[in-house]
Tab-separated table of C-alpha atoms and ligand atoms in Angstrom:
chain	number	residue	atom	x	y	z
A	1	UNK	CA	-54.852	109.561	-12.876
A	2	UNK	CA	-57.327	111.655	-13.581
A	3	UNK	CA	-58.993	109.329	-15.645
A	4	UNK	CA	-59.259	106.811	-13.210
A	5	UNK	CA	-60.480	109.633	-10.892
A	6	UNK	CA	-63.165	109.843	-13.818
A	7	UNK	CA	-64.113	106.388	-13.655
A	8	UNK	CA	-64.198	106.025	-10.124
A	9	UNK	CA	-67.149	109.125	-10.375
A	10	UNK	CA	-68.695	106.907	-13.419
A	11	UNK	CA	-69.163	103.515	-10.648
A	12	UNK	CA	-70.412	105.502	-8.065
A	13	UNK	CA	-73.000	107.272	-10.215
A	14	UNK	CA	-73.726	103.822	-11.449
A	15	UNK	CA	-74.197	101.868	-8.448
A	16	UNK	CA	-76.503	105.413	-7.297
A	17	UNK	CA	-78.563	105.145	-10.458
A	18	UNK	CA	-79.046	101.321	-10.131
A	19	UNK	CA	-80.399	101.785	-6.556
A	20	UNK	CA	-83.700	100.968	-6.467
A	21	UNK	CA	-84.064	101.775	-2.197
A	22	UNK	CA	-82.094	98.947	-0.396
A	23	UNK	CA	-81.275	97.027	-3.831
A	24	UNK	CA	-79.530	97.239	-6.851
A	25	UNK	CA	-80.340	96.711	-10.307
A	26	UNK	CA	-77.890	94.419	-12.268
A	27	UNK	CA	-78.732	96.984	-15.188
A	28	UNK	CA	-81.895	99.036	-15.718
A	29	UNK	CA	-83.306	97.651	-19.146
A	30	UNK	CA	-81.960	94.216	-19.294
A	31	UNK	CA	-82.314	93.266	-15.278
A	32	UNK	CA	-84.521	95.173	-13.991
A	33	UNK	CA	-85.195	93.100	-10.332
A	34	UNK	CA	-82.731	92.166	-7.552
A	35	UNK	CA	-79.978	89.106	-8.256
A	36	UNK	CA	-78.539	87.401	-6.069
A	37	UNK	CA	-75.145	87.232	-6.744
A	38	UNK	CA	-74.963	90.777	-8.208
A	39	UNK	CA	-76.381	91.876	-5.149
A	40	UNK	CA	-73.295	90.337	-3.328
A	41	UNK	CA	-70.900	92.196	-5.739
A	42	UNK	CA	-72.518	94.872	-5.055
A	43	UNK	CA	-71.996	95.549	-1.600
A	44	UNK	CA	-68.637	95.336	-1.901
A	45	UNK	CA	-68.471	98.374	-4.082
A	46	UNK	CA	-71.000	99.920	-2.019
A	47	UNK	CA	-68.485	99.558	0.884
A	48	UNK	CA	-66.494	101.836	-0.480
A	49	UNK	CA	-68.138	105.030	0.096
A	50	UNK	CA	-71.046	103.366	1.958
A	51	UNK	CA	-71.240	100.914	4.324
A	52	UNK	CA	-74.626	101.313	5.769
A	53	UNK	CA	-76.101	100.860	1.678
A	54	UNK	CA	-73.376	97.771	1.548
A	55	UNK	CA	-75.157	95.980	3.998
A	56	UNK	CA	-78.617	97.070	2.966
A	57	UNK	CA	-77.928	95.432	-0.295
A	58	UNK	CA	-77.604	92.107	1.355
A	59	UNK	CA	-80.050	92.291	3.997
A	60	UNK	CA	-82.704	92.587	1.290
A	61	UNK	CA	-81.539	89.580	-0.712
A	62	UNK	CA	-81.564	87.719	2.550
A	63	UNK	CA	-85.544	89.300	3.247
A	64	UNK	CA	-86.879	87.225	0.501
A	65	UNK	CA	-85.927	84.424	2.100
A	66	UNK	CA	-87.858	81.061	2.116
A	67	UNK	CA	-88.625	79.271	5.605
A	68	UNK	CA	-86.640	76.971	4.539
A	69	UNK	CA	-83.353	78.622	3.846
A	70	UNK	CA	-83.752	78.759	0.123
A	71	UNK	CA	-82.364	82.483	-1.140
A	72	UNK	CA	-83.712	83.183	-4.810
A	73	UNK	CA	-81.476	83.603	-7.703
A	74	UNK	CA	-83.812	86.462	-8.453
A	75	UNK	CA	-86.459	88.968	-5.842
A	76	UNK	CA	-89.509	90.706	-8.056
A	77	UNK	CA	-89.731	93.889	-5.894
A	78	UNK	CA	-92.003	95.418	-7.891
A	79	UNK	CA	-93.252	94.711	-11.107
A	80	UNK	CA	-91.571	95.514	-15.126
A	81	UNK	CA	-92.614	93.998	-18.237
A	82	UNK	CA	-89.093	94.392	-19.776
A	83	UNK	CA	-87.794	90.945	-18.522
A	84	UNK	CA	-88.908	87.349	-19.190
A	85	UNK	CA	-89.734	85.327	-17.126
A	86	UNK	CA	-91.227	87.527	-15.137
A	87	UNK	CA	-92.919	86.910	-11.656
A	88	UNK	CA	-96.287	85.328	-13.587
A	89	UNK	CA	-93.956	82.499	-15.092
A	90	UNK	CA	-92.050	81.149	-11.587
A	91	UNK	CA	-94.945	81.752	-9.393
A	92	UNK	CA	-92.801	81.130	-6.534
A	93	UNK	CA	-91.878	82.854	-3.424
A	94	UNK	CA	-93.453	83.358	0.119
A	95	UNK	CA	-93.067	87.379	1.387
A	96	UNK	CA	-92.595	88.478	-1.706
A	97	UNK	CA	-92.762	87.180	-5.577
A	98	UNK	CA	-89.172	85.439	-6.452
A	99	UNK	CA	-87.748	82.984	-8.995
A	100	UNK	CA	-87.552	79.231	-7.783
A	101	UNK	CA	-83.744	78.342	-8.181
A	102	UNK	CA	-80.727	80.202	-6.669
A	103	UNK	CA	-77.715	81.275	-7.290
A	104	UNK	CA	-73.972	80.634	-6.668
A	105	UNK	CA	-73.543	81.302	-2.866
A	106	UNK	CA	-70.748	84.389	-2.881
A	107	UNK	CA	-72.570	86.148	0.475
A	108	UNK	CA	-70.654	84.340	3.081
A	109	UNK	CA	-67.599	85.698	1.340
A	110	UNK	CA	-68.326	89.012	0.515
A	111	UNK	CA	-70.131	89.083	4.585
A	112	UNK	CA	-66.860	88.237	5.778
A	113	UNK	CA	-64.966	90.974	3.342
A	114	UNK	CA	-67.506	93.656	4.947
A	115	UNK	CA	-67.059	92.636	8.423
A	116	UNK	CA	-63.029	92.630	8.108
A	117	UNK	CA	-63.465	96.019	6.651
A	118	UNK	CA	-65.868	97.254	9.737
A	119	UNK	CA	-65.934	95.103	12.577
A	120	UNK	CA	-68.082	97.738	14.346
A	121	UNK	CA	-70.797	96.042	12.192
A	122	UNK	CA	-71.389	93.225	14.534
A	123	UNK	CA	-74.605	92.977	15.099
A	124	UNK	CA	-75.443	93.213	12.169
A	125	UNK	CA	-73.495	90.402	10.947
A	126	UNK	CA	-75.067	88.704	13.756
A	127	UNK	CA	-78.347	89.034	12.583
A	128	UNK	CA	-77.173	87.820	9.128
A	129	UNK	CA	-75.049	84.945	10.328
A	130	UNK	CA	-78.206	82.655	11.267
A	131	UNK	CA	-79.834	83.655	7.346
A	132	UNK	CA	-76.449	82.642	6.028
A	133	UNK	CA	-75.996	79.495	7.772
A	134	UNK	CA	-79.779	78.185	7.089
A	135	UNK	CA	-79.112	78.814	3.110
A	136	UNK	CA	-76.050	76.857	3.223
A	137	UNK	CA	-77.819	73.860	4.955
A	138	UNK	CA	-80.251	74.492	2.296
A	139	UNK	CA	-77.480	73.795	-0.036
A	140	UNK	CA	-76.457	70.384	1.673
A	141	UNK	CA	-80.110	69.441	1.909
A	142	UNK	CA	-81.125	70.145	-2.027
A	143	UNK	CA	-77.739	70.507	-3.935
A	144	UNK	CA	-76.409	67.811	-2.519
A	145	UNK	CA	-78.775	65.023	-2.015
A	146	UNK	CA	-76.331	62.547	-2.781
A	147	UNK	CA	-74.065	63.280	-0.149
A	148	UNK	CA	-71.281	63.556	-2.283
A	149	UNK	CA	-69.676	66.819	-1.302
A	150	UNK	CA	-70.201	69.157	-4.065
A	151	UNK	CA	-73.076	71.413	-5.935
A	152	UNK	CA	-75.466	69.709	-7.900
A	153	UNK	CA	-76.892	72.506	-9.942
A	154	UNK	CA	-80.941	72.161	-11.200
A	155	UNK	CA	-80.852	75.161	-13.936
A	156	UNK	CA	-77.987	76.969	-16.137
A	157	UNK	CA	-79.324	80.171	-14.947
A	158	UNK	CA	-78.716	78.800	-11.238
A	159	UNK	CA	-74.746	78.971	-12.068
A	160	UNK	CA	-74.667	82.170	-13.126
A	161	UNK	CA	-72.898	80.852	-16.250
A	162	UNK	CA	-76.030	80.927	-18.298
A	163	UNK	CA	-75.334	79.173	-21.532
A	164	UNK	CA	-71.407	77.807	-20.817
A	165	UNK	CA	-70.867	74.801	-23.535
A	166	UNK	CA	-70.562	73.193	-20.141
A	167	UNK	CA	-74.385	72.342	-20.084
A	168	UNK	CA	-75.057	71.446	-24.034
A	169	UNK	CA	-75.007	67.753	-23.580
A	170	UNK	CA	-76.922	67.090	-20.509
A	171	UNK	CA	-79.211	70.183	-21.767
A	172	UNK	CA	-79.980	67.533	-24.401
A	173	UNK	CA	-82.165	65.877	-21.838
A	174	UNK	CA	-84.563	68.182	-21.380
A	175	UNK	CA	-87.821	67.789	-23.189
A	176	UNK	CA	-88.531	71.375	-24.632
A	177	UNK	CA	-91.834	69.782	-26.394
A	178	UNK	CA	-94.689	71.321	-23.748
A	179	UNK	CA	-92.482	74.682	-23.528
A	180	UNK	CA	-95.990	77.267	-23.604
A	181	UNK	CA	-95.508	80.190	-26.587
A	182	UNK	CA	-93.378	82.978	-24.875
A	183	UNK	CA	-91.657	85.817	-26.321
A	184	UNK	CA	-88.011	87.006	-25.178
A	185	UNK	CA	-87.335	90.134	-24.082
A	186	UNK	CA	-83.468	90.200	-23.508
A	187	UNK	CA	-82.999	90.003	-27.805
A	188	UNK	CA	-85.135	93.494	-27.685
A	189	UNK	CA	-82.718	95.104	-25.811
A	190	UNK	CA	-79.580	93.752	-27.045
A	191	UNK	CA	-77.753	91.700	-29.782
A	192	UNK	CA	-78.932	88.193	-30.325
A	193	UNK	CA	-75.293	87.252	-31.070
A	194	UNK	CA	-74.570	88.153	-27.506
A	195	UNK	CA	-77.144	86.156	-26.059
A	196	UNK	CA	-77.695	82.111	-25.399
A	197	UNK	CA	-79.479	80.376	-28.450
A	198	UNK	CA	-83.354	79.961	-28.870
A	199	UNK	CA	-82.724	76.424	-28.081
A	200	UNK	CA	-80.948	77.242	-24.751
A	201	UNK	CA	-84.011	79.780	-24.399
A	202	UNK	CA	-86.598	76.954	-24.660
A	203	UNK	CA	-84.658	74.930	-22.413
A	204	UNK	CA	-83.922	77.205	-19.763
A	205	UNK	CA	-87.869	77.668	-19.670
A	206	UNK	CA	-88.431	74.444	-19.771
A	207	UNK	CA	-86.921	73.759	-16.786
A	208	UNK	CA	-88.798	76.789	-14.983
A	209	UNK	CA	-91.919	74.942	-16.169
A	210	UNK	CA	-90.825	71.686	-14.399
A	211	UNK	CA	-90.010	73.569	-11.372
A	212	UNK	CA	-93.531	75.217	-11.381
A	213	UNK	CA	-95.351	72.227	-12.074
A	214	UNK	CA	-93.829	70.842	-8.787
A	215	UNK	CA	-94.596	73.892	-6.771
A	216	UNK	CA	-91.349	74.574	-6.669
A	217	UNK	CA	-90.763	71.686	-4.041
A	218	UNK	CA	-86.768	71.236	-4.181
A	219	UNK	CA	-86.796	67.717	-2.756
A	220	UNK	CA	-89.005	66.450	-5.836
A	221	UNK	CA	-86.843	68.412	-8.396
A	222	UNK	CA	-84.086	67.203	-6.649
A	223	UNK	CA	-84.868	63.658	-7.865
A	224	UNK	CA	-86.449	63.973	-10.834
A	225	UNK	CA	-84.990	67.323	-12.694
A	226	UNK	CA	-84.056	66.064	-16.407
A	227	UNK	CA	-81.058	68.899	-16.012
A	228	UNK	CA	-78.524	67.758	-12.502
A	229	UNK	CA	-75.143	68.828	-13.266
A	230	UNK	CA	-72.218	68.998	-10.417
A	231	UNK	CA	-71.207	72.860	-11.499
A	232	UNK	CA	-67.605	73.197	-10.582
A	233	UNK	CA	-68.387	77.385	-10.189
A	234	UNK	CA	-71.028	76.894	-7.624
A	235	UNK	CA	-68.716	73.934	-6.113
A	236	UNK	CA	-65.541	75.900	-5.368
A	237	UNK	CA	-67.529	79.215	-4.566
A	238	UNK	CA	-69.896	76.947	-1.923
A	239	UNK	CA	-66.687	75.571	-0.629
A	240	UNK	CA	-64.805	78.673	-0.376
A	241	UNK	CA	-68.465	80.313	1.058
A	242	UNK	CA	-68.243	77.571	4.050
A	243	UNK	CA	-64.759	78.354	4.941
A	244	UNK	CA	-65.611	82.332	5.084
A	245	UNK	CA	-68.991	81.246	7.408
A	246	UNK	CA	-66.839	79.160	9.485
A	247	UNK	CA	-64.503	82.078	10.326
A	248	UNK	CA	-67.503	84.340	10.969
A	249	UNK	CA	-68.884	81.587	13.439
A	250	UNK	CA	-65.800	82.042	15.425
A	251	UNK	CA	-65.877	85.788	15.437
A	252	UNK	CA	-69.570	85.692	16.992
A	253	UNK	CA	-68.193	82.944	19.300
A	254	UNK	CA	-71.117	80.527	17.701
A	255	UNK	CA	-69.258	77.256	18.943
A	256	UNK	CA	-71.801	74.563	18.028
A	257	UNK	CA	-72.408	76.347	14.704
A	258	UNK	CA	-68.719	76.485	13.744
A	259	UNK	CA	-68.562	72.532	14.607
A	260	UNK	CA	-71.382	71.926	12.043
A	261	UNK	CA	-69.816	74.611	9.462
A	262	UNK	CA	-66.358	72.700	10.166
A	263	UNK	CA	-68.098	69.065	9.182
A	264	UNK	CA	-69.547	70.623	5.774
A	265	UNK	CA	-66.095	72.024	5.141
A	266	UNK	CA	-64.546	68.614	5.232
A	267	UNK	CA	-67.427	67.249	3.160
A	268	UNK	CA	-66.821	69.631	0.772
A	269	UNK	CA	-63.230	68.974	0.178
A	270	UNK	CA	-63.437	65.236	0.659
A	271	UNK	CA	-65.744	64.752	-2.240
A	272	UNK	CA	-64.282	68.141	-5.097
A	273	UNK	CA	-61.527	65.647	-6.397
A	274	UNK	CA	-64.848	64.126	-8.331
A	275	UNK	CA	-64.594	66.724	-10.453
A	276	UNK	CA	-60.937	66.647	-11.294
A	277	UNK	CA	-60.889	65.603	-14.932
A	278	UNK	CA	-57.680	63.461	-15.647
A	279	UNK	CA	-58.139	63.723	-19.531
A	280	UNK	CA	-58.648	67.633	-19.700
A	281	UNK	CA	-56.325	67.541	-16.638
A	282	UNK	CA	-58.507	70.508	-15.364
A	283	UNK	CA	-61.505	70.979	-13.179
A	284	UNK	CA	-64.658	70.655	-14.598
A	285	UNK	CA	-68.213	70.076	-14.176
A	286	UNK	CA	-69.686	66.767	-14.123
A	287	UNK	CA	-72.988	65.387	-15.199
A	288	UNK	CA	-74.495	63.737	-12.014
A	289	UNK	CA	-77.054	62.177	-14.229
A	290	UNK	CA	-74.211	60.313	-16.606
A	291	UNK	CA	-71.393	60.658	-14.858
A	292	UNK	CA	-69.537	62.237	-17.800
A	293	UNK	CA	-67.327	65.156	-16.967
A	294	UNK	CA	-67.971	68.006	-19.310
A	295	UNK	CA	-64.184	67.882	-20.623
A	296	UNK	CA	-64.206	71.784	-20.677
A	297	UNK	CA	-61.970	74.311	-19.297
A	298	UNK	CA	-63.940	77.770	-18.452
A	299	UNK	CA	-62.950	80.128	-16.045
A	300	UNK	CA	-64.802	78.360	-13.259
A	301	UNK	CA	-62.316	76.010	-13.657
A	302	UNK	CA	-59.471	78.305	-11.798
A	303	UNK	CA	-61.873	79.145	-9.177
A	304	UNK	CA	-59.944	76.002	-7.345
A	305	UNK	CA	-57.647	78.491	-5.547
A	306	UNK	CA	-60.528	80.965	-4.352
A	307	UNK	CA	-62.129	77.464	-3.052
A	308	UNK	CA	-58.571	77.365	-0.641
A	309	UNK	CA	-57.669	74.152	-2.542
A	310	UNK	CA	-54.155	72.934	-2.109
A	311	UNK	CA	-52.748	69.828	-4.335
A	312	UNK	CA	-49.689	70.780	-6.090
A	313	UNK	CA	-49.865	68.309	-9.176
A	314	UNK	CA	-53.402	69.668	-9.634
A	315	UNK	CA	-52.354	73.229	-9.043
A	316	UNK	CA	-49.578	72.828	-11.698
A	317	UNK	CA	-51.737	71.728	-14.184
A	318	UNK	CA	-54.182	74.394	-13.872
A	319	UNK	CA	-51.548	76.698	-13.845
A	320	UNK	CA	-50.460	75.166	-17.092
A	321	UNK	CA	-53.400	76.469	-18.728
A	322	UNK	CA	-53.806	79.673	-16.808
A	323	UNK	CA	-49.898	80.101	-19.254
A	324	UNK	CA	-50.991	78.904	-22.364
A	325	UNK	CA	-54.824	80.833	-22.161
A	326	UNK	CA	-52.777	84.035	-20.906
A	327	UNK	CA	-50.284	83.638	-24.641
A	328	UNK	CA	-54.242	83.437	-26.465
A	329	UNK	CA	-55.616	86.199	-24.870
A	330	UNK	CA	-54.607	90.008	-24.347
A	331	UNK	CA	-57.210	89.933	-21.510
A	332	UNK	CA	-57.916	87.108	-18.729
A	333	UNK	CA	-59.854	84.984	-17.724
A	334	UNK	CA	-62.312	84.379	-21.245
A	335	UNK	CA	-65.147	82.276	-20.015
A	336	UNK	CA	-64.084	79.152	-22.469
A	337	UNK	CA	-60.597	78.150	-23.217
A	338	UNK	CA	-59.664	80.102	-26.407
A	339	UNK	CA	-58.593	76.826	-28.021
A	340	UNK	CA	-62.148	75.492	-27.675
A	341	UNK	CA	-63.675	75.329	-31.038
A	342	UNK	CA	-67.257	76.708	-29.669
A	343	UNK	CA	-64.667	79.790	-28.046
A	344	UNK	CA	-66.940	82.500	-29.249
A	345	UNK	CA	-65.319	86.484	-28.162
A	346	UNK	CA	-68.725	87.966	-27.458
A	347	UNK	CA	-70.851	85.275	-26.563
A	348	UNK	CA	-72.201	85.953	-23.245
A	349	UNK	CA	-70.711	82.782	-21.326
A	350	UNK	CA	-68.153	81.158	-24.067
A	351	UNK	CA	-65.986	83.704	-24.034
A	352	UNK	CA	-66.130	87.458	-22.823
A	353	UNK	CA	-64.473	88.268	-19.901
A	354	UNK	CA	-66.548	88.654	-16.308
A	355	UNK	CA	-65.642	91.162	-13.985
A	356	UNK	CA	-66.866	89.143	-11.234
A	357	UNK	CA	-65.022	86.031	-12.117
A	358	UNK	CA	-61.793	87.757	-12.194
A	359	UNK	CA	-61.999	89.168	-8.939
A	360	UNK	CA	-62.423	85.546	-7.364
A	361	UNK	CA	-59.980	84.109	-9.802
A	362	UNK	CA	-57.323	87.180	-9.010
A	363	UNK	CA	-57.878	86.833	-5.293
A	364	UNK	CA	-57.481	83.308	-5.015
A	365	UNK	CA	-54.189	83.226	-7.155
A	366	UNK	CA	-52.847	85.339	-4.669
A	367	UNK	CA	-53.926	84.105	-1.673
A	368	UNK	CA	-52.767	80.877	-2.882
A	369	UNK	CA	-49.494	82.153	-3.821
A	370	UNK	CA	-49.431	82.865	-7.267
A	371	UNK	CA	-48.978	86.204	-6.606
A	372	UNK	CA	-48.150	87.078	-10.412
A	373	UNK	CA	-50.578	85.840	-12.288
A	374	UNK	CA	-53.446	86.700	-9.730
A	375	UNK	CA	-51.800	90.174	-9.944
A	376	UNK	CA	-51.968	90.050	-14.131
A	377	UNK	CA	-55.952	89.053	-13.272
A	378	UNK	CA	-56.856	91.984	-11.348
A	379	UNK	CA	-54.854	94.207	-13.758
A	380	UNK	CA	-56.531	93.138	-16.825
A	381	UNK	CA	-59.390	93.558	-14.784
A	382	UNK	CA	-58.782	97.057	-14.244
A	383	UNK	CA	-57.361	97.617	-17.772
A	384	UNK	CA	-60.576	96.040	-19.395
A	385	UNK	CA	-62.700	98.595	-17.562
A	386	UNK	CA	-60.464	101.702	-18.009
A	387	UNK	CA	-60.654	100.847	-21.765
A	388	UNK	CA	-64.477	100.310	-22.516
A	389	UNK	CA	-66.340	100.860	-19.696
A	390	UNK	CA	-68.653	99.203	-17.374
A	391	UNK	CA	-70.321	96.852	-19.624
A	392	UNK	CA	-71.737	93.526	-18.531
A	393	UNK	CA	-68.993	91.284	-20.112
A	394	UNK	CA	-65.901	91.858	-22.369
A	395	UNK	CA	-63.783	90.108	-25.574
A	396	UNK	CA	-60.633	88.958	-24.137
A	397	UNK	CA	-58.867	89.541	-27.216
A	398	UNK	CA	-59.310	93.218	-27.626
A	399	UNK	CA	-60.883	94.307	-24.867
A	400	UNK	CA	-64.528	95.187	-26.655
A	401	UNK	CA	-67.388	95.334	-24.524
A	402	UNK	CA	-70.417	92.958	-24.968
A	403	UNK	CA	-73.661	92.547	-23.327
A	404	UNK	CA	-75.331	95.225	-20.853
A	405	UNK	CA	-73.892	98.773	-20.073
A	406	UNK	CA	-74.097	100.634	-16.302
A	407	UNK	CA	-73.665	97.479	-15.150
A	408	UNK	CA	-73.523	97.436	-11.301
A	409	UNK	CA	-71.304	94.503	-10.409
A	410	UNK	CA	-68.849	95.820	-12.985
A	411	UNK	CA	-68.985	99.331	-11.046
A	412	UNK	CA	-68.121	97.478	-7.947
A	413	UNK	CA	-65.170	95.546	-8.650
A	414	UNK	CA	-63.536	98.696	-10.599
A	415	UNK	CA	-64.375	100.961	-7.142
A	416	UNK	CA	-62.326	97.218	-5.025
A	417	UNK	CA	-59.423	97.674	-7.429
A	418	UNK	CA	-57.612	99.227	-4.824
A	419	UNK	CA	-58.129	96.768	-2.191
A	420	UNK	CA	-57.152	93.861	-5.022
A	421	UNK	CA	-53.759	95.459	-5.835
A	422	UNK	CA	-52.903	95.681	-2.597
B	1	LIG	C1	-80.950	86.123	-17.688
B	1	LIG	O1	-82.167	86.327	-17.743
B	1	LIG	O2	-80.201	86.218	-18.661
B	1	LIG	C2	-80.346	85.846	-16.387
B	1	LIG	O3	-79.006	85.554	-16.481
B	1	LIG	C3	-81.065	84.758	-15.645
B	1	LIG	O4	-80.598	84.805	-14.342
């Protein structure tokens, strides 16, 4: 008890320290700017001894909005030579300096968690609701220019899943031959066997290259990016995000809004069973480029019951592998099925465990249900944390941590623990 007492002290110094004035550092040395979806994370731990900081956290994400909806996957506040690419590289962004992709879309979610928990925030949410809603149409209009329902992803780094096996072969298309001379700077600040591979590195910059040389104009990269995979992370999370934004339209009685949200809903679940893969008999991402499913099984791949999906031969098999995985592993949900030969324990996203992940993979179990094993998520959850720390990842065999420490979304989930076991 005391202990946990201990740790609880540890998150909220964390999340204190990170706080750079109305955002959060991911971690001080190896992220030093505003992310997106950490941000989200964020302000839910924030909530718990803060809510007036909680919704700070979002409202500046949602300040570096584009015109056009478009919500950065990263906001350069202020300038720090310790990360590459840095603000010089994306030259994007319109009131202040950002990166030119996004990132998966948790803020309708974690909006909706905040207003449940303190419905005196109203007008605040109201004042978000309109940012939220343009972003998603943002999402229809450039993530989904095919009409077909589901997230069509432009950059790894946009799924948050940096360097999942899941990209390798349509990664293969781009053309890292004009990649400028640039040096790394995550390597300086921790292990290289943590981190994605020099080739990954080329590509990913490759692709921030093609963005630029566009000016970042999303309809044009929309059609012509040599990387356009249909992520199954950002597919569930963007289908689970529309159902949150949906209920939030009908708590602000926004009628015409909640009609549109309601439409994109049913698009959304009309067109996910594309990326149902019979032969892995799992979920997985999809080359749109191809057409060839990825074949792997990663922990994005149980995010299906977060999304609010409901199709019990599907459900069965996924909970199938949720068994075997959980006989692998001391600690769920590894990043890559353990029984992949790339499974690698500390390698950022083919195997360590993600805080973050769980939490959607734990909730939606329940909510769906499986009350047990989204109950042995959260716990391992909890159990990873209460053994190492608040590190940016962790080996789901023995509970080592890998990657960044102080890391803020880690902070936050541990200081939600509560409201998961309930
Ligand atoms: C990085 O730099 O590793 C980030 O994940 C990009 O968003």
């Amino acid at each position: 008890m005391e202990a946990t007492a201990q740790r609880d002290e540890e998150a909220r110094a964390i999340l204190r320290a990170n706080d750079r004035g109305g955002y959060s550092v991911p971690n001080r040395r190896v992220y030093p700017f505003q992310w997106n979806w950490d941000s989200a994370f964020v302000a839910l731990g924030f909530a718990t001894f803060d809510r007036d900081r909680a919704w700070r956290e979002i409202e500046t994400l949602f300040a570096a909005q584009w015109r056009d909806g478009f919500v950065p996957h990263i906001v350069f506040w202020q300038d720090d030579p310790g990360y590459f690419p840095g603000p010089d590289r994306w030259q994007a962004g319109e009131q202040v300096r950002t990166s030119g992709i996004t990132q998966p879309p948790v803020a309708a979610s974690i909006v909706r968690t905040l207003w449940n928990d303190d419905p005196s925030s109203r007008d605040r949410l109201a004042t978000l609701f309109p940012k939220l809603l343009a972003w998603h149409r943002w999402f229809w209009r450039h993530r989904d220019f095919e009409d077909r329902g589901v997230v069509v992803t432009m950059h790894p780094w946009e799924t948050g899943r940096d360097n999942s096996p899941e990209w390798d072969v349509p990664g293969a298309a781009i053309d890292t031959a004009g990649v400028e001379p640039y040096v790394r700077r995550d390597t300086s600040h921790l292990d290289a066997a943590m981190r994605p591979t020099q080739l990954e590195y080329d590509r990913y910059v490759a692709l921030v290259d093609f963005g630029r040389s566009t000016g970042w104009d999303h309809a044009r990269i929309a059609a012509h990016s040599p990387f356009r995979v249909a992520d199954i992370g950002m597919s569930m999370i963007f289908l689970r995000a529309n159902r949150d934004l949906l209920a939030l339209a009908e708590a602000l009685g926004e009628s015409a809004a909640a009609a549109e949200i309601a439409g994109h809903v049913a698009r959304a679940e009309r067109g996910i069973g594309w990326l149902w893969d019979d032969d892995a008999q799992s979920w997985c991402s999809r080359d749109t480029i191809t057409g060839r499913p990825s074949g792997f099984v990663t922990s994005a791949s149980f995010l299906s019951f977060w999304a609010g999906l409901v199709d019990p031969a599907r459900d069965a098999a996924m909970l199938a592998h949720f068994e075997r995985i959980g006989t692998r592993v001391r600690y769920l949900m590894p990043s890559l099925d353990p029984d992949d030969p790339g499974f690698q324990m500390l390698r950022y996203w083919r195997g360590p465990v993600w805080a973050v992940v769980n939490y959607m993979i734990g909730h939606g179990l329940s909510e769906a249900g499986h009350v047990e094993a989204g109950a042995r998520v959260l716990a391992d959850t909890t159990a990873l944390i209460a053994r190492s720390g608040f590190y940016e990842a962790f080996d789901p065999t023995d509970g080592a941590p890998t990657g960044g420490d102080t890391f803020s979304w880690t902070a936050a989930i541990w200081l939600v623990r509560t409201e998961q076991q309930r």
